[in-house]
Amino acid sequence: MALLGTIPFCDRSSFFLKNPTIILKTPIRTTFDYLQFVPSSTKIIHSSLTQPVVPKEQTNISLQPHLPIFQFEQYMKEKAKIVNEALEEAVPLQHPVEVHKAMRYSLLAGGKRIRPILCLASCELVGGDESLAIPAACAVEMIHTMSLIHDDLPCMDNDDLRRGKPTNHKVFGEETAILAGDALLSLSFEYIANKTTKVSANRVVRSIVELGSAVGSTGLVAGQILDLYGEGKDVSLRELEQIHVHKTAKLLEAAVVCGAIIGGGNEMEIERVRKYARCIGLLFQVVDDILDVTKSSEELGKTAGKDLVTDKATYPKLMGVEGARKFAATLLDKALEEIAHFDTLKAAPLYYLAVYIANRQN
């Protein structure tokens, strides 16, 4: 299906402009016509993993006057602000102070907020108002933060740096870090159940089930334990995919699917965004593996080269860096195919988020 098709431009959002010229500061802000005409059989990486989508010296991109330009950077900033304000309110500093300090330390430490923004975008994609999905978006970020706190522990990945700051256990101690993660996990389910309003009980329950599945023994936990037991062993590409489909992709999938459920999406719409999310979830990990061997700790905001030191299986290790880049391109292509079935303007954030994940540098 054509991405732009014949859908007329309308002022649905402040994130779209009628101006036919855009100043492209980074390769992330890929124009829609570029995305539209990449055939599904073409394997091109829409990121700086190989080369920028637009050469650095080419700053003015002229488009046909009727084509909308999506202000992706503005969108991300505004949605992140909404999420951050909601998270700030969701976890006040209260008694017992130490555990709430630890929870807030990691939860409010910044980050790109990709998962909650995906949740909000998916809700709007199927016609829902983003306000309906804010509790679900916060719940996803609470679970994600829990996973980071626990993942960094000495008994797990034993990391000292996260989002450019000392890891939670380095600041508060292992015992408090574990409890802070547990508290965030518990709060996530309480929060989505208690704070979601104007949505049918059935859809709220479906969202809770989706989140529980994503984080449990057949989700994130499964991926983490497979990852731990795979250290120092010969792991096949199929086994590596199983690890990361569960460890990384499952929660991204839950974020997108919960947004679609809360927003009132039908079964076909939910299935399409699920497939999209599985692709970008795995894409996120492939890019992460590439960055781990091509970037410094300062650039990443976390310890670089950890996978190499611990002898973990990664996509660059099994496929080579170039092979991993080509696989990333394939995943991006497949993700965009799924979103092409939706209204162009509503789908814009998910298109750009996929390209952003492929382009990210930390």
Short mmCIF file of C-alpha atoms in Angstrom, two decimals:
data_model
loop_
_atom_site.label_atom_id
_atom_site.label_comp_id
_atom_site.label_asym_id
_atom_site.label_seq_id
_atom_site.Cartn_x
_atom_site.Cartn_y
_atom_site.Cartn_z
CA MET A 1 0.00 0.00 0.00
CA ALA A 2 1.37 3.43 -0.84
CA LEU A 3 2.54 5.27 2.24
CA LEU A 4 1.30 8.66 1.10
CA GLY A 5 -1.36 7.53 -1.28
CA THR A 6 -3.98 10.16 -1.97
CA ILE A 7 -4.67 11.16 1.63
CA PRO A 8 -5.00 14.95 1.65
CA PHE A 9 -2.99 17.01 4.08
CA CYS A 10 -4.92 18.48 6.99
CA ASP A 11 -3.93 20.35 10.14
CA ARG A 12 -4.55 17.49 12.52
CA SER A 13 -1.47 18.21 14.58
CA SER A 14 1.08 20.92 15.22
CA PHE A 15 3.71 18.36 14.29
CA PHE A 16 2.83 18.61 10.58
CA LEU A 17 3.76 21.55 8.37
CA LYS A 18 2.57 22.62 4.93
CA ASN A 19 5.95 24.18 4.17
CA PRO A 20 7.43 22.14 1.32
CA THR A 21 11.02 22.68 2.52
CA ILE A 22 12.58 21.19 5.60
CA ILE A 23 15.96 21.73 7.19
CA LEU A 24 17.38 18.30 7.85
CA LYS A 25 19.87 18.46 10.71
CA THR A 26 20.25 14.74 11.25
CA PRO A 27 19.66 11.63 9.15
CA ILE A 28 16.84 10.68 11.50
CA ARG A 29 14.40 13.10 9.90
CA THR A 30 13.86 11.02 6.80
CA THR A 31 11.21 12.35 4.41
CA PHE A 32 8.10 10.29 3.79
CA ASP A 33 8.65 9.97 0.06
CA TYR A 34 12.02 8.32 0.74
CA LEU A 35 10.41 5.75 3.02
CA GLN A 36 7.50 5.16 0.68
CA PHE A 37 9.40 4.08 -2.37
CA VAL A 38 11.87 1.68 -0.81
CA PRO A 39 10.46 -1.64 -2.09
CA SER A 40 10.09 -4.46 0.41
CA SER A 41 12.76 -6.49 -1.36
CA THR A 42 15.35 -3.74 -1.07
CA LYS A 43 17.64 -4.05 1.91
CA ILE A 44 18.80 -0.56 2.78
CA ILE A 45 19.76 0.66 6.22
CA HIS A 46 17.91 3.91 6.85
CA SER A 47 20.54 5.07 9.32
CA SER A 48 24.09 6.16 9.84
CA LEU A 49 25.10 2.53 10.36
CA THR A 50 26.27 2.65 6.76
CA GLN A 51 25.71 6.22 5.57
CA PRO A 52 23.29 9.04 6.35
CA VAL A 53 19.99 8.97 4.49
CA VAL A 54 20.81 12.49 3.30
CA PRO A 55 24.43 13.61 2.85
CA LYS A 56 25.51 16.07 5.54
CA GLU A 57 26.17 18.80 3.00
CA GLN A 58 22.60 18.48 1.67
CA THR A 59 20.52 20.43 4.18
CA ASN A 60 17.53 21.61 2.14
CA ILE A 61 15.19 18.92 0.93
CA SER A 62 12.50 20.12 -1.46
CA LEU A 63 9.26 18.16 -1.43
CA GLN A 64 6.04 18.37 -3.35
CA PRO A 65 3.87 21.07 -1.70
CA HIS A 66 1.07 18.66 -0.72
CA LEU A 67 3.33 16.24 1.21
CA PRO A 68 3.32 16.65 4.99
CA ILE A 69 6.55 17.07 6.94
CA PHE A 70 6.52 15.50 10.39
CA GLN A 71 8.40 17.36 13.11
CA PHE A 72 9.86 14.28 14.76
CA GLU A 73 12.24 15.96 17.18
CA GLN A 74 9.52 18.28 18.44
CA TYR A 75 7.15 15.33 18.77
CA MET A 76 9.64 13.32 20.84
CA LYS A 77 10.39 16.24 23.16
CA GLU A 78 6.74 17.02 23.80
CA LYS A 79 5.72 13.41 24.35
CA ALA A 80 8.72 12.79 26.62
CA LYS A 81 7.71 15.86 28.65
CA ILE A 82 4.21 14.45 29.10
CA VAL A 83 5.60 11.08 30.18
CA ASN A 84 8.17 12.60 32.54
CA GLU A 85 5.56 14.75 34.27
CA ALA A 86 3.30 11.74 34.72
CA LEU A 87 6.16 9.62 36.11
CA GLU A 88 7.19 12.40 38.49
CA GLU A 89 3.67 12.47 39.89
CA ALA A 90 3.34 8.67 39.95
CA VAL A 91 6.32 8.13 42.28
CA PRO A 92 6.39 10.89 44.91
CA LEU A 93 9.15 11.02 47.50
CA GLN A 94 7.44 9.51 50.53
CA HIS A 95 8.03 7.09 53.40
CA PRO A 96 10.08 4.90 53.32
CA VAL A 97 12.28 7.55 51.78
CA GLU A 98 15.30 5.45 50.79
CA VAL A 99 13.44 3.06 48.50
CA HIS A 100 11.48 5.89 46.88
CA LYS A 101 14.71 7.80 46.32
CA ALA A 102 16.13 4.73 44.58
CA MET A 103 12.98 4.29 42.48
CA ARG A 104 12.99 7.92 41.42
CA TYR A 105 16.74 7.93 40.78
CA SER A 106 16.46 5.42 37.96
CA LEU A 107 12.92 6.17 36.78
CA LEU A 108 13.56 9.90 36.38
CA ALA A 109 17.15 9.63 35.14
CA GLY A 110 16.23 10.70 31.63
CA GLY A 111 16.40 8.29 28.75
CA LYS A 112 14.71 8.55 25.39
CA ARG A 113 11.31 7.27 26.62
CA ILE A 114 10.92 5.25 23.45
CA ARG A 115 8.63 2.63 24.98
CA PRO A 116 6.05 4.98 26.53
CA ILE A 117 6.07 7.18 23.44
CA LEU A 118 5.42 4.10 21.30
CA CYS A 119 2.47 3.34 23.56
CA LEU A 120 1.00 6.81 23.11
CA ALA A 121 1.61 6.78 19.36
CA SER A 122 -0.05 3.39 18.97
CA CYS A 123 -3.10 4.58 20.89
CA GLU A 124 -3.49 7.55 18.57
CA LEU A 125 -2.81 5.36 15.52
CA VAL A 126 -6.06 3.44 16.08
CA GLY A 127 -8.09 6.55 16.88
CA GLY A 128 -7.72 6.83 20.65
CA ASP A 129 -6.77 9.93 22.61
CA GLU A 130 -3.25 9.81 24.04
CA SER A 131 -4.55 10.74 27.52
CA LEU A 132 -6.17 7.30 27.70
CA ALA A 133 -2.80 5.56 27.33
CA ILE A 134 -0.68 7.65 29.71
CA PRO A 135 -1.10 5.18 32.63
CA ALA A 136 -0.12 2.28 30.35
CA ALA A 137 2.83 4.26 29.00
CA CYS A 138 4.03 4.97 32.55
CA ALA A 139 3.58 1.32 33.51
CA VAL A 140 5.75 0.22 30.59
CA GLU A 141 8.48 2.66 31.60
CA MET A 142 8.33 1.47 35.21
CA ILE A 143 8.84 -2.11 34.05
CA HIS A 144 11.64 -1.07 31.71
CA THR A 145 13.38 0.80 34.54
CA MET A 146 13.03 -2.21 36.81
CA SER A 147 14.68 -4.36 34.16
CA LEU A 148 17.59 -1.94 33.89
CA ILE A 149 18.12 -1.81 37.67
CA HIS A 150 18.13 -5.59 37.95
CA ASP A 151 20.12 -6.09 34.74
CA ASP A 152 22.94 -3.94 36.11
CA LEU A 153 23.27 -5.87 39.38
CA PRO A 154 26.55 -7.70 40.14
CA CYS A 155 24.78 -11.06 39.92
CA MET A 156 23.54 -10.19 36.42
CA ASP A 157 25.52 -7.93 34.05
CA ASN A 158 27.48 -6.23 36.84
CA ASP A 159 27.46 -2.76 35.29
CA ASP A 160 28.57 0.54 36.81
CA LEU A 161 27.07 3.04 34.38
CA ARG A 162 23.54 3.63 33.11
CA ARG A 163 22.25 6.66 31.24
CA GLY A 164 25.52 8.41 31.98
CA LYS A 165 25.12 7.99 35.75
CA PRO A 166 26.28 5.40 38.32
CA THR A 167 23.94 2.41 38.34
CA ASN A 168 21.32 2.15 41.06
CA HIS A 169 23.15 -0.40 43.19
CA LYS A 170 26.31 1.72 43.09
CA VAL A 171 24.42 4.59 44.69
CA PHE A 172 21.95 2.85 47.00
CA GLY A 173 23.44 -0.62 47.52
CA GLU A 174 22.36 -3.95 46.10
CA GLU A 175 19.60 -4.62 48.63
CA THR A 176 17.84 -1.30 48.02
CA ALA A 177 18.31 -1.56 44.26
CA ILE A 178 16.61 -4.96 44.19
CA LEU A 179 13.71 -3.67 46.29
CA ALA A 180 13.39 -0.51 44.19
CA GLY A 181 13.07 -2.65 41.08
CA ASP A 182 10.51 -4.90 42.77
CA ALA A 183 8.52 -1.86 43.88
CA LEU A 184 8.47 -0.39 40.36
CA LEU A 185 7.27 -3.69 38.92
CA SER A 186 4.46 -3.91 41.46
CA LEU A 187 3.53 -0.26 40.99
CA SER A 188 3.31 -0.65 37.21
CA PHE A 189 0.33 -3.01 37.44
CA GLU A 190 -1.31 -1.03 40.23
CA TYR A 191 -0.91 2.16 38.24
CA ILE A 192 -2.41 0.98 34.96
CA ALA A 193 -5.33 -0.66 36.79
CA ASN A 194 -6.03 2.30 39.05
CA LYS A 195 -5.34 5.25 36.77
CA THR A 196 -6.77 4.16 33.41
CA THR A 197 -10.15 5.83 32.97
CA LYS A 198 -12.74 6.05 30.19
CA VAL A 199 -11.60 2.68 28.87
CA SER A 200 -13.60 -0.54 29.15
CA ALA A 201 -12.58 -2.92 31.91
CA ASN A 202 -11.99 -5.63 29.31
CA ARG A 203 -9.40 -3.53 27.50
CA VAL A 204 -7.66 -2.58 30.73
CA VAL A 205 -7.46 -6.25 31.74
CA ARG A 206 -6.14 -7.20 28.29
CA SER A 207 -3.42 -4.58 28.67
CA ILE A 208 -2.44 -5.89 32.09
CA VAL A 209 -2.26 -9.43 30.69
CA GLU A 210 -0.07 -8.16 27.85
CA LEU A 211 2.32 -6.48 30.27
CA GLY A 212 2.44 -9.49 32.57
CA SER A 213 3.26 -11.78 29.68
CA ALA A 214 5.98 -9.44 28.44
CA VAL A 215 7.83 -9.34 31.74
CA GLY A 216 7.26 -12.87 33.06
CA SER A 217 8.85 -16.28 32.65
CA THR A 218 7.90 -16.43 28.97
CA GLY A 219 8.94 -12.84 28.33
CA LEU A 220 11.71 -10.65 29.67
CA VAL A 221 12.71 -13.13 32.38
CA ALA A 222 13.03 -15.88 29.79
CA GLY A 223 15.29 -13.72 27.66
CA GLN A 224 17.42 -12.71 30.62
CA ILE A 225 18.02 -16.25 31.85
CA LEU A 226 18.75 -17.52 28.34
CA ASP A 227 21.22 -14.66 28.00
CA LEU A 228 22.93 -15.50 31.29
CA TYR A 229 23.28 -19.19 30.49
CA GLY A 230 24.49 -18.38 27.01
CA GLU A 231 27.61 -16.54 28.21
CA GLY A 232 30.79 -18.21 27.04
CA LYS A 233 28.90 -20.79 24.97
CA ASP A 234 28.38 -21.28 21.28
CA VAL A 235 24.98 -19.76 20.58
CA SER A 236 23.33 -20.07 17.17
CA LEU A 237 21.59 -17.19 15.42
CA ARG A 238 18.25 -18.86 16.11
CA GLU A 239 19.06 -19.09 19.82
CA LEU A 240 20.28 -15.48 19.85
CA GLU A 241 17.02 -14.37 18.31
CA GLN A 242 15.10 -16.26 20.99
CA ILE A 243 17.09 -14.43 23.65
CA HIS A 244 16.43 -10.97 22.29
CA VAL A 245 12.86 -11.50 21.13
CA HIS A 246 12.15 -12.12 24.81
CA LYS A 247 14.68 -9.90 26.55
CA THR A 248 14.25 -6.76 24.43
CA ALA A 249 11.46 -7.08 21.87
CA LYS A 250 8.74 -8.36 24.21
CA LEU A 251 8.50 -5.16 26.24
CA LEU A 252 8.57 -2.96 23.14
CA GLU A 253 5.83 -5.17 21.73
CA ALA A 254 3.80 -4.80 24.91
CA ALA A 255 4.15 -1.01 24.78
CA VAL A 256 2.77 -0.80 21.25
CA VAL A 257 0.07 -3.43 21.72
CA CYS A 258 -1.16 -1.91 25.00
CA GLY A 259 -1.50 1.45 23.28
CA ALA A 260 -3.57 -0.10 20.50
CA ILE A 261 -5.76 -2.02 22.96
CA ILE A 262 -6.37 1.05 25.14
CA GLY A 263 -7.05 3.17 22.05
CA GLY A 264 -9.83 0.83 20.89
CA GLY A 265 -8.04 -0.91 18.04
CA ASN A 266 -9.66 -3.89 16.34
CA GLU A 267 -8.01 -7.31 16.19
CA MET A 268 -6.45 -6.76 12.76
CA GLU A 269 -4.98 -3.42 13.84
CA ILE A 270 -3.60 -4.92 17.03
CA GLU A 271 -2.00 -7.77 15.10
CA ARG A 272 -0.38 -5.40 12.64
CA VAL A 273 1.15 -3.23 15.34
CA ARG A 274 2.29 -6.37 17.15
CA LYS A 275 4.25 -7.48 14.07
CA TYR A 276 5.63 -3.97 13.68
CA ALA A 277 6.74 -3.96 17.30
CA ARG A 278 8.44 -7.35 17.09
CA CYS A 279 10.53 -6.06 14.20
CA ILE A 280 11.55 -2.81 15.86
CA GLY A 281 12.14 -4.62 19.15
CA LEU A 282 14.67 -6.93 17.56
CA LEU A 283 16.00 -4.01 15.51
CA PHE A 284 16.64 -2.13 18.75
CA GLN A 285 18.80 -4.99 20.02
CA VAL A 286 20.71 -5.44 16.76
CA VAL A 287 21.57 -1.74 16.74
CA ASP A 288 22.47 -1.97 20.43
CA ASP A 289 24.91 -4.79 19.67
CA ILE A 290 26.49 -2.78 16.85
CA LEU A 291 26.86 0.31 19.03
CA ASP A 292 28.47 -1.76 21.78
CA VAL A 293 31.41 -2.52 19.50
CA THR A 294 31.58 0.78 17.61
CA LYS A 295 31.00 3.45 20.29
CA SER A 296 32.71 4.54 23.52
CA SER A 297 31.23 4.48 27.02
CA GLU A 298 31.02 8.28 26.94
CA GLU A 299 29.04 8.21 23.71
CA LEU A 300 26.69 5.46 24.92
CA GLY A 301 26.15 6.65 28.48
CA LYS A 302 26.82 3.08 29.62
CA THR A 303 29.77 0.73 29.61
CA ALA A 304 30.86 -0.08 26.07
CA GLY A 305 32.38 -3.41 25.08
CA LYS A 306 30.73 -5.34 27.93
CA ASP A 307 29.44 -8.08 25.65
CA LEU A 308 32.92 -8.71 24.33
CA VAL A 309 34.40 -8.93 27.83
CA THR A 310 31.73 -11.35 29.06
CA ASP A 311 31.92 -13.37 25.82
CA LYS A 312 28.22 -12.94 25.10
CA ALA A 313 26.73 -13.89 21.78
CA THR A 314 25.85 -10.79 19.76
CA TYR A 315 24.77 -10.12 16.21
CA PRO A 316 28.13 -8.59 15.18
CA LYS A 317 29.90 -11.59 16.72
CA LEU A 318 27.81 -14.13 14.80
CA MET A 319 27.14 -12.17 11.61
CA GLY A 320 29.91 -9.60 11.49
CA VAL A 321 29.21 -5.89 11.75
CA GLU A 322 28.17 -5.59 8.10
CA GLY A 323 25.93 -8.64 8.35
CA ALA A 324 24.29 -7.17 11.46
CA ARG A 325 23.72 -3.91 9.61
CA LYS A 326 22.02 -5.71 6.75
CA PHE A 327 19.82 -7.61 9.20
CA ALA A 328 18.88 -4.31 10.84
CA ALA A 329 17.85 -3.01 7.42
CA THR A 330 15.65 -6.03 6.82
CA LEU A 331 13.91 -5.60 10.17
CA LEU A 332 13.28 -1.92 9.53
CA ASP A 333 11.85 -2.70 6.12
CA LYS A 334 9.46 -5.30 7.53
CA ALA A 335 8.32 -2.96 10.31
CA LEU A 336 7.49 -0.22 7.83
CA GLU A 337 5.49 -2.65 5.71
CA GLU A 338 3.11 -3.29 8.63
CA ILE A 339 2.54 0.41 9.35
CA ALA A 340 1.87 1.15 5.67
CA HIS A 341 -1.65 -0.23 6.15
CA PHE A 342 -2.68 2.65 8.43
CA ASP A 343 -3.67 6.27 7.87
CA THR A 344 -0.51 8.13 6.85
CA LEU A 345 -0.75 11.02 9.27
CA LYS A 346 -1.66 8.87 12.26
CA ALA A 347 1.13 6.43 11.41
CA ALA A 348 3.81 9.12 11.08
CA PRO A 349 5.15 8.84 14.65
CA LEU A 350 5.57 5.07 14.36
CA TYR A 351 7.34 5.41 10.99
CA TYR A 352 9.75 7.95 12.40
CA LEU A 353 10.26 6.04 15.64
CA ALA A 354 11.30 2.96 13.66
CA VAL A 355 13.76 5.02 11.62
CA TYR A 356 14.95 6.69 14.81
CA ILE A 357 15.70 3.31 16.41
CA ALA A 358 17.72 2.36 13.34
CA ASN A 359 19.56 5.69 13.50
CA ARG A 360 20.20 5.94 17.22
CA GLN A 361 23.75 6.50 18.36
CA ASN A 362 23.40 5.63 22.05
#
